[in-house]
Amino acid sequence: MLRDTLNRPVKDLRISVTDRCNFRCTYCMPFDEYEWIEKKEILSFEEIERLARLFIPLGVDKIRLTGGEPLLRKDLDKLVARLTALTGLRDLCLTTNASHLAEMAAPLKAAGLTRINVSLDTLDAEKFKRMTGRGDLAAVLEGLSVAQRIGLLPIKINAVIERGVNDNEILDLVEFSRQNGFAIRFIEYMDVGNANQWQSGRMVSKKEILEVIQTRYSLRLTGRDQESAPSVDFELTDGSGDIGVIASVTEPFCFGCTRARLTADGKLVTCLFSNDGHDLKTLMRSAATDEDLLEVILAIWTRRADRYSEERLEAMHSRKGYEPRAHKKIEMIRLGG
Ligand code: SAM
Ligand code: SF4
Ligand code: SF4
């Protein structure tokens, strides 16, 4: 089996289908100096399917569609249908802000999608607008409700917690998820991209998040779903729900990272914090054969040594400290979450 320099296989492929987004989440969106990918540079569905097909025999059995906002990609259900038809793919998932989920849930389900992750950081409509720049909470809640009604399940909620912004809503978010039968994953605020004003003090740690939850709920640790899963999971001991925390900053999990990312313009990226990707699109468009592409992918993964979050933590604990802006990174909307 294919392994990188730290003996990690490639198992998950995160495909960004567009870098466009209708939201402007302050923790994600670059506001200055971002050049949108030109339309002609965006991978076609045929090209995405071809790459997905090549990755499966290398070990990938799980694909996540992301972005930008993936539901802004026209006819996304047609891509879903192509991917669910691939032999060897165990799991296809979509991460979305759910603003267009109400109208897209049924076609996506019909195309074979079974489950979704929805990003939702606050239940306060005014704050929602502020955090997302322009989002409408009611549309997201409607999207969730339609998805649930038609059985696009299970639904997981992703909530990034930022100190002084929505850290007072942790219990409300647990309660909302519990009552609606959603699992919830809290995400430590990360220094993705180059434009968010990340400071370690604005990140609420896994330890703090759990302390807040335990003031009201009793938790039992169930652990990571698989060794490579980012989330450490817990169940409420009364059986009424599941929560998880993705502690990328305080408890990094690079040791088990089996994730490869494909940008909307066909760059293969081996870490969320990479400063560059490997251009597969140009190869594909210059008549490379499947064997040529495989050779390139194998060489990239075999040389992979990424462990950015572990290095960040080491730097945070060092005398010099960690300087988030010293390292140029690809923007989150380009390479997907
Ligand atoms: N637009 C879709 C959405 O928001 O779900 C998919 C793409 S978004 C980049 C994927 C995930 O990244 C979302 O759950 C979002 O909350 C998360 N994310 C973005 N910026 C982040 C940050 N600075 N720290 C932690 N998670 C972040
Ligand atoms: Fe858009 Fe998702 Fe980034 Fe928010 S987190 S700006 S919804 S891509
Ligand atoms: Fe994987 Fe990079 Fe995140 Fe570490 S920092 S878990 S190597 S994506």
mmCIF file of C-alpha atoms in Angstrom, residues 179-303:
data_model
loop_
_atom_site.group_PDB
_atom_site.id
_atom_site.type_symbol
_atom_site.label_atom_id
_atom_site.label_comp_id
_atom_site.label_asym_id
_atom_site.label_seq_id
_atom_site.Cartn_x
_atom_site.Cartn_y
_atom_site.Cartn_z
ATOM 1 C CA GLN A 179 -33.010 18.068 20.058
ATOM 2 C CA ASN A 180 -32.807 17.708 16.302
ATOM 3 C CA GLY A 181 -30.855 14.451 16.239
ATOM 4 C CA PHE A 182 -27.710 15.995 14.705
ATOM 5 C CA ALA A 183 -24.190 15.075 15.797
ATOM 6 C CA ILE A 184 -22.089 18.144 16.519
ATOM 7 C CA ARG A 185 -18.360 18.705 16.064
ATOM 8 C CA PHE A 186 -16.727 21.722 17.654
ATOM 9 C CA ILE A 187 -13.650 22.924 15.782
ATOM 10 C CA GLU A 188 -10.761 24.819 17.334
ATOM 11 C CA TYR A 189 -10.269 28.062 15.442
ATOM 12 C CA MET A 190 -7.232 27.597 13.168
ATOM 13 C CA ASP A 191 -4.843 29.943 11.401
ATOM 14 C CA VAL A 192 -5.914 28.853 7.916
ATOM 15 C CA GLY A 193 -4.980 30.971 4.912
ATOM 16 C CA ASN A 194 -3.288 34.346 5.214
ATOM 17 C CA ALA A 195 -6.031 36.844 5.900
ATOM 18 C CA ASN A 196 -7.820 35.793 9.047
ATOM 19 C CA GLN A 197 -6.645 37.662 12.110
ATOM 20 C CA TRP A 198 -5.790 34.483 13.990
ATOM 21 C CA GLN A 199 -4.181 34.796 17.378
ATOM 22 C CA SER A 200 -3.887 31.840 19.714
ATOM 23 C CA GLY A 201 -5.900 33.789 22.321
ATOM 24 C CA ARG A 202 -8.973 33.774 20.069
ATOM 25 C CA MET A 203 -8.899 29.996 19.830
ATOM 26 C CA VAL A 204 -11.028 28.149 22.388
ATOM 27 C CA SER A 205 -9.308 24.874 23.215
ATOM 28 C CA LYS A 206 -10.815 21.402 23.296
ATOM 29 C CA LYS A 207 -10.266 21.367 27.044
ATOM 30 C CA GLU A 208 -12.279 24.574 27.519
ATOM 31 C CA ILE A 209 -15.054 23.428 25.165
ATOM 32 C CA LEU A 210 -15.441 20.153 27.075
ATOM 33 C CA GLU A 211 -15.435 21.929 30.424
ATOM 34 C CA VAL A 212 -18.335 24.092 29.290
ATOM 35 C CA ILE A 213 -20.295 21.124 27.941
ATOM 36 C CA GLN A 214 -19.752 19.169 31.152
ATOM 37 C CA THR A 215 -21.376 21.895 33.221
ATOM 38 C CA ARG A 216 -24.678 20.595 31.831
ATOM 39 C CA TYR A 217 -24.103 17.173 30.255
ATOM 40 C CA SER A 218 -22.349 14.017 31.317
ATOM 41 C CA LEU A 219 -20.036 12.675 28.588
ATOM 42 C CA ARG A 220 -18.512 9.308 27.800
ATOM 43 C CA LEU A 221 -15.427 9.208 25.581
ATOM 44 C CA THR A 222 -15.910 7.034 22.510
ATOM 45 C CA GLY A 223 -12.668 8.129 20.816
ATOM 46 C CA ARG A 224 -11.783 8.639 17.178
ATOM 47 C CA ASP A 225 -14.061 6.974 14.648
ATOM 48 C CA GLN A 226 -10.921 5.701 12.927
ATOM 49 C CA GLU A 227 -7.286 6.287 13.767
ATOM 50 C CA SER A 228 -7.112 8.982 11.103
ATOM 51 C CA ALA A 229 -10.329 10.826 12.074
ATOM 52 C CA PRO A 230 -9.767 14.460 13.116
ATOM 53 C CA SER A 231 -12.540 14.432 15.702
ATOM 54 C CA VAL A 232 -12.330 12.982 19.204
ATOM 55 C CA ASP A 233 -15.877 11.849 19.933
ATOM 56 C CA PHE A 234 -18.061 11.577 23.038
ATOM 57 C CA GLU A 235 -21.597 10.437 23.644
ATOM 58 C CA LEU A 236 -23.978 12.030 26.097
ATOM 59 C CA THR A 237 -24.341 9.357 28.753
ATOM 60 C CA ASP A 238 -28.152 9.539 28.616
ATOM 61 C CA GLY A 239 -27.870 8.424 24.978
ATOM 62 C CA SER A 240 -29.421 11.616 23.635
ATOM 63 C CA GLY A 241 -26.604 12.717 21.376
ATOM 64 C CA ASP A 242 -23.022 12.687 20.099
ATOM 65 C CA ILE A 243 -20.485 15.445 20.232
ATOM 66 C CA GLY A 244 -16.914 15.677 19.004
ATOM 67 C CA VAL A 245 -14.053 18.131 19.143
ATOM 68 C CA ILE A 246 -11.527 18.719 16.388
ATOM 69 C CA ALA A 247 -8.509 19.946 18.325
ATOM 70 C CA SER A 248 -6.186 20.734 15.436
ATOM 71 C CA VAL A 249 -4.313 23.352 17.448
ATOM 72 C CA THR A 250 -4.001 21.940 20.965
ATOM 73 C CA GLU A 251 -3.958 18.203 20.164
ATOM 74 C CA PRO A 252 -2.788 17.892 16.573
ATOM 75 C CA PHE A 253 -3.312 14.615 14.793
ATOM 76 C CA CYS A 254 -0.825 14.814 11.912
ATOM 77 C CA PHE A 255 0.558 11.407 12.931
ATOM 78 C CA GLY A 256 -2.586 9.794 11.507
ATOM 79 C CA CYS A 257 -3.348 12.226 8.677
ATOM 80 C CA THR A 258 -4.458 10.339 5.587
ATOM 81 C CA ARG A 259 -6.016 13.327 3.791
ATOM 82 C CA ALA A 260 -5.187 14.569 0.313
ATOM 83 C CA ARG A 261 -6.836 17.670 -1.126
ATOM 84 C CA LEU A 262 -7.647 18.676 -4.645
ATOM 85 C CA THR A 263 -8.183 22.365 -5.344
ATOM 86 C CA ALA A 264 -10.884 23.502 -7.729
ATOM 87 C CA ASP A 265 -8.178 24.149 -10.349
ATOM 88 C CA GLY A 266 -6.708 20.689 -10.024
ATOM 89 C CA LYS A 267 -3.773 21.103 -7.666
ATOM 90 C CA LEU A 268 -2.999 18.199 -5.388
ATOM 91 C CA VAL A 269 -2.294 19.520 -1.882
ATOM 92 C CA THR A 270 -0.968 17.278 0.878
ATOM 93 C CA CYS A 271 -1.623 19.526 3.904
ATOM 94 C CA LEU A 272 -4.241 22.094 4.900
ATOM 95 C CA PHE A 273 -1.386 24.504 5.584
ATOM 96 C CA SER A 274 0.623 23.924 2.411
ATOM 97 C CA ASN A 275 1.853 26.952 0.545
ATOM 98 C CA ASP A 276 1.561 25.292 -2.835
ATOM 99 C CA GLY A 277 0.011 22.380 -4.655
ATOM 100 C CA HIS A 278 1.050 20.067 -7.463
ATOM 101 C CA ASP A 279 -0.616 20.896 -10.728
ATOM 102 C CA LEU A 280 -2.441 17.821 -12.043
ATOM 103 C CA LYS A 281 -4.805 19.801 -14.281
ATOM 104 C CA THR A 282 -2.117 20.998 -16.668
ATOM 105 C CA LEU A 283 -0.848 17.441 -16.949
ATOM 106 C CA MET A 284 -4.349 16.157 -17.651
ATOM 107 C CA ARG A 285 -4.927 18.837 -20.252
ATOM 108 C CA SER A 286 -1.653 18.077 -21.981
ATOM 109 C CA ALA A 287 -2.716 14.549 -22.809
ATOM 110 C CA ALA A 288 -1.079 12.746 -19.887
ATOM 111 C CA THR A 289 -2.124 9.110 -19.684
ATOM 112 C CA ASP A 290 -3.542 7.582 -16.496
ATOM 113 C CA GLU A 291 -0.144 5.922 -15.984
ATOM 114 C CA ASP A 292 1.618 9.315 -16.218
ATOM 115 C CA LEU A 293 -0.783 10.802 -13.665
ATOM 116 C CA LEU A 294 -0.426 7.842 -11.329
ATOM 117 C CA GLU A 295 3.327 8.102 -11.439
ATOM 118 C CA VAL A 296 3.162 11.776 -10.444
ATOM 119 C CA ILE A 297 0.645 11.171 -7.628
ATOM 120 C CA LEU A 298 2.704 8.271 -6.271
ATOM 121 C CA ALA A 299 5.856 10.392 -6.267
ATOM 122 C CA ILE A 300 4.080 13.253 -4.438
ATOM 123 C CA TRP A 301 2.595 11.054 -1.740
ATOM 124 C CA THR A 302 5.755 9.014 -1.260
ATOM 125 C CA ARG A 303 7.710 12.232 -0.555
#
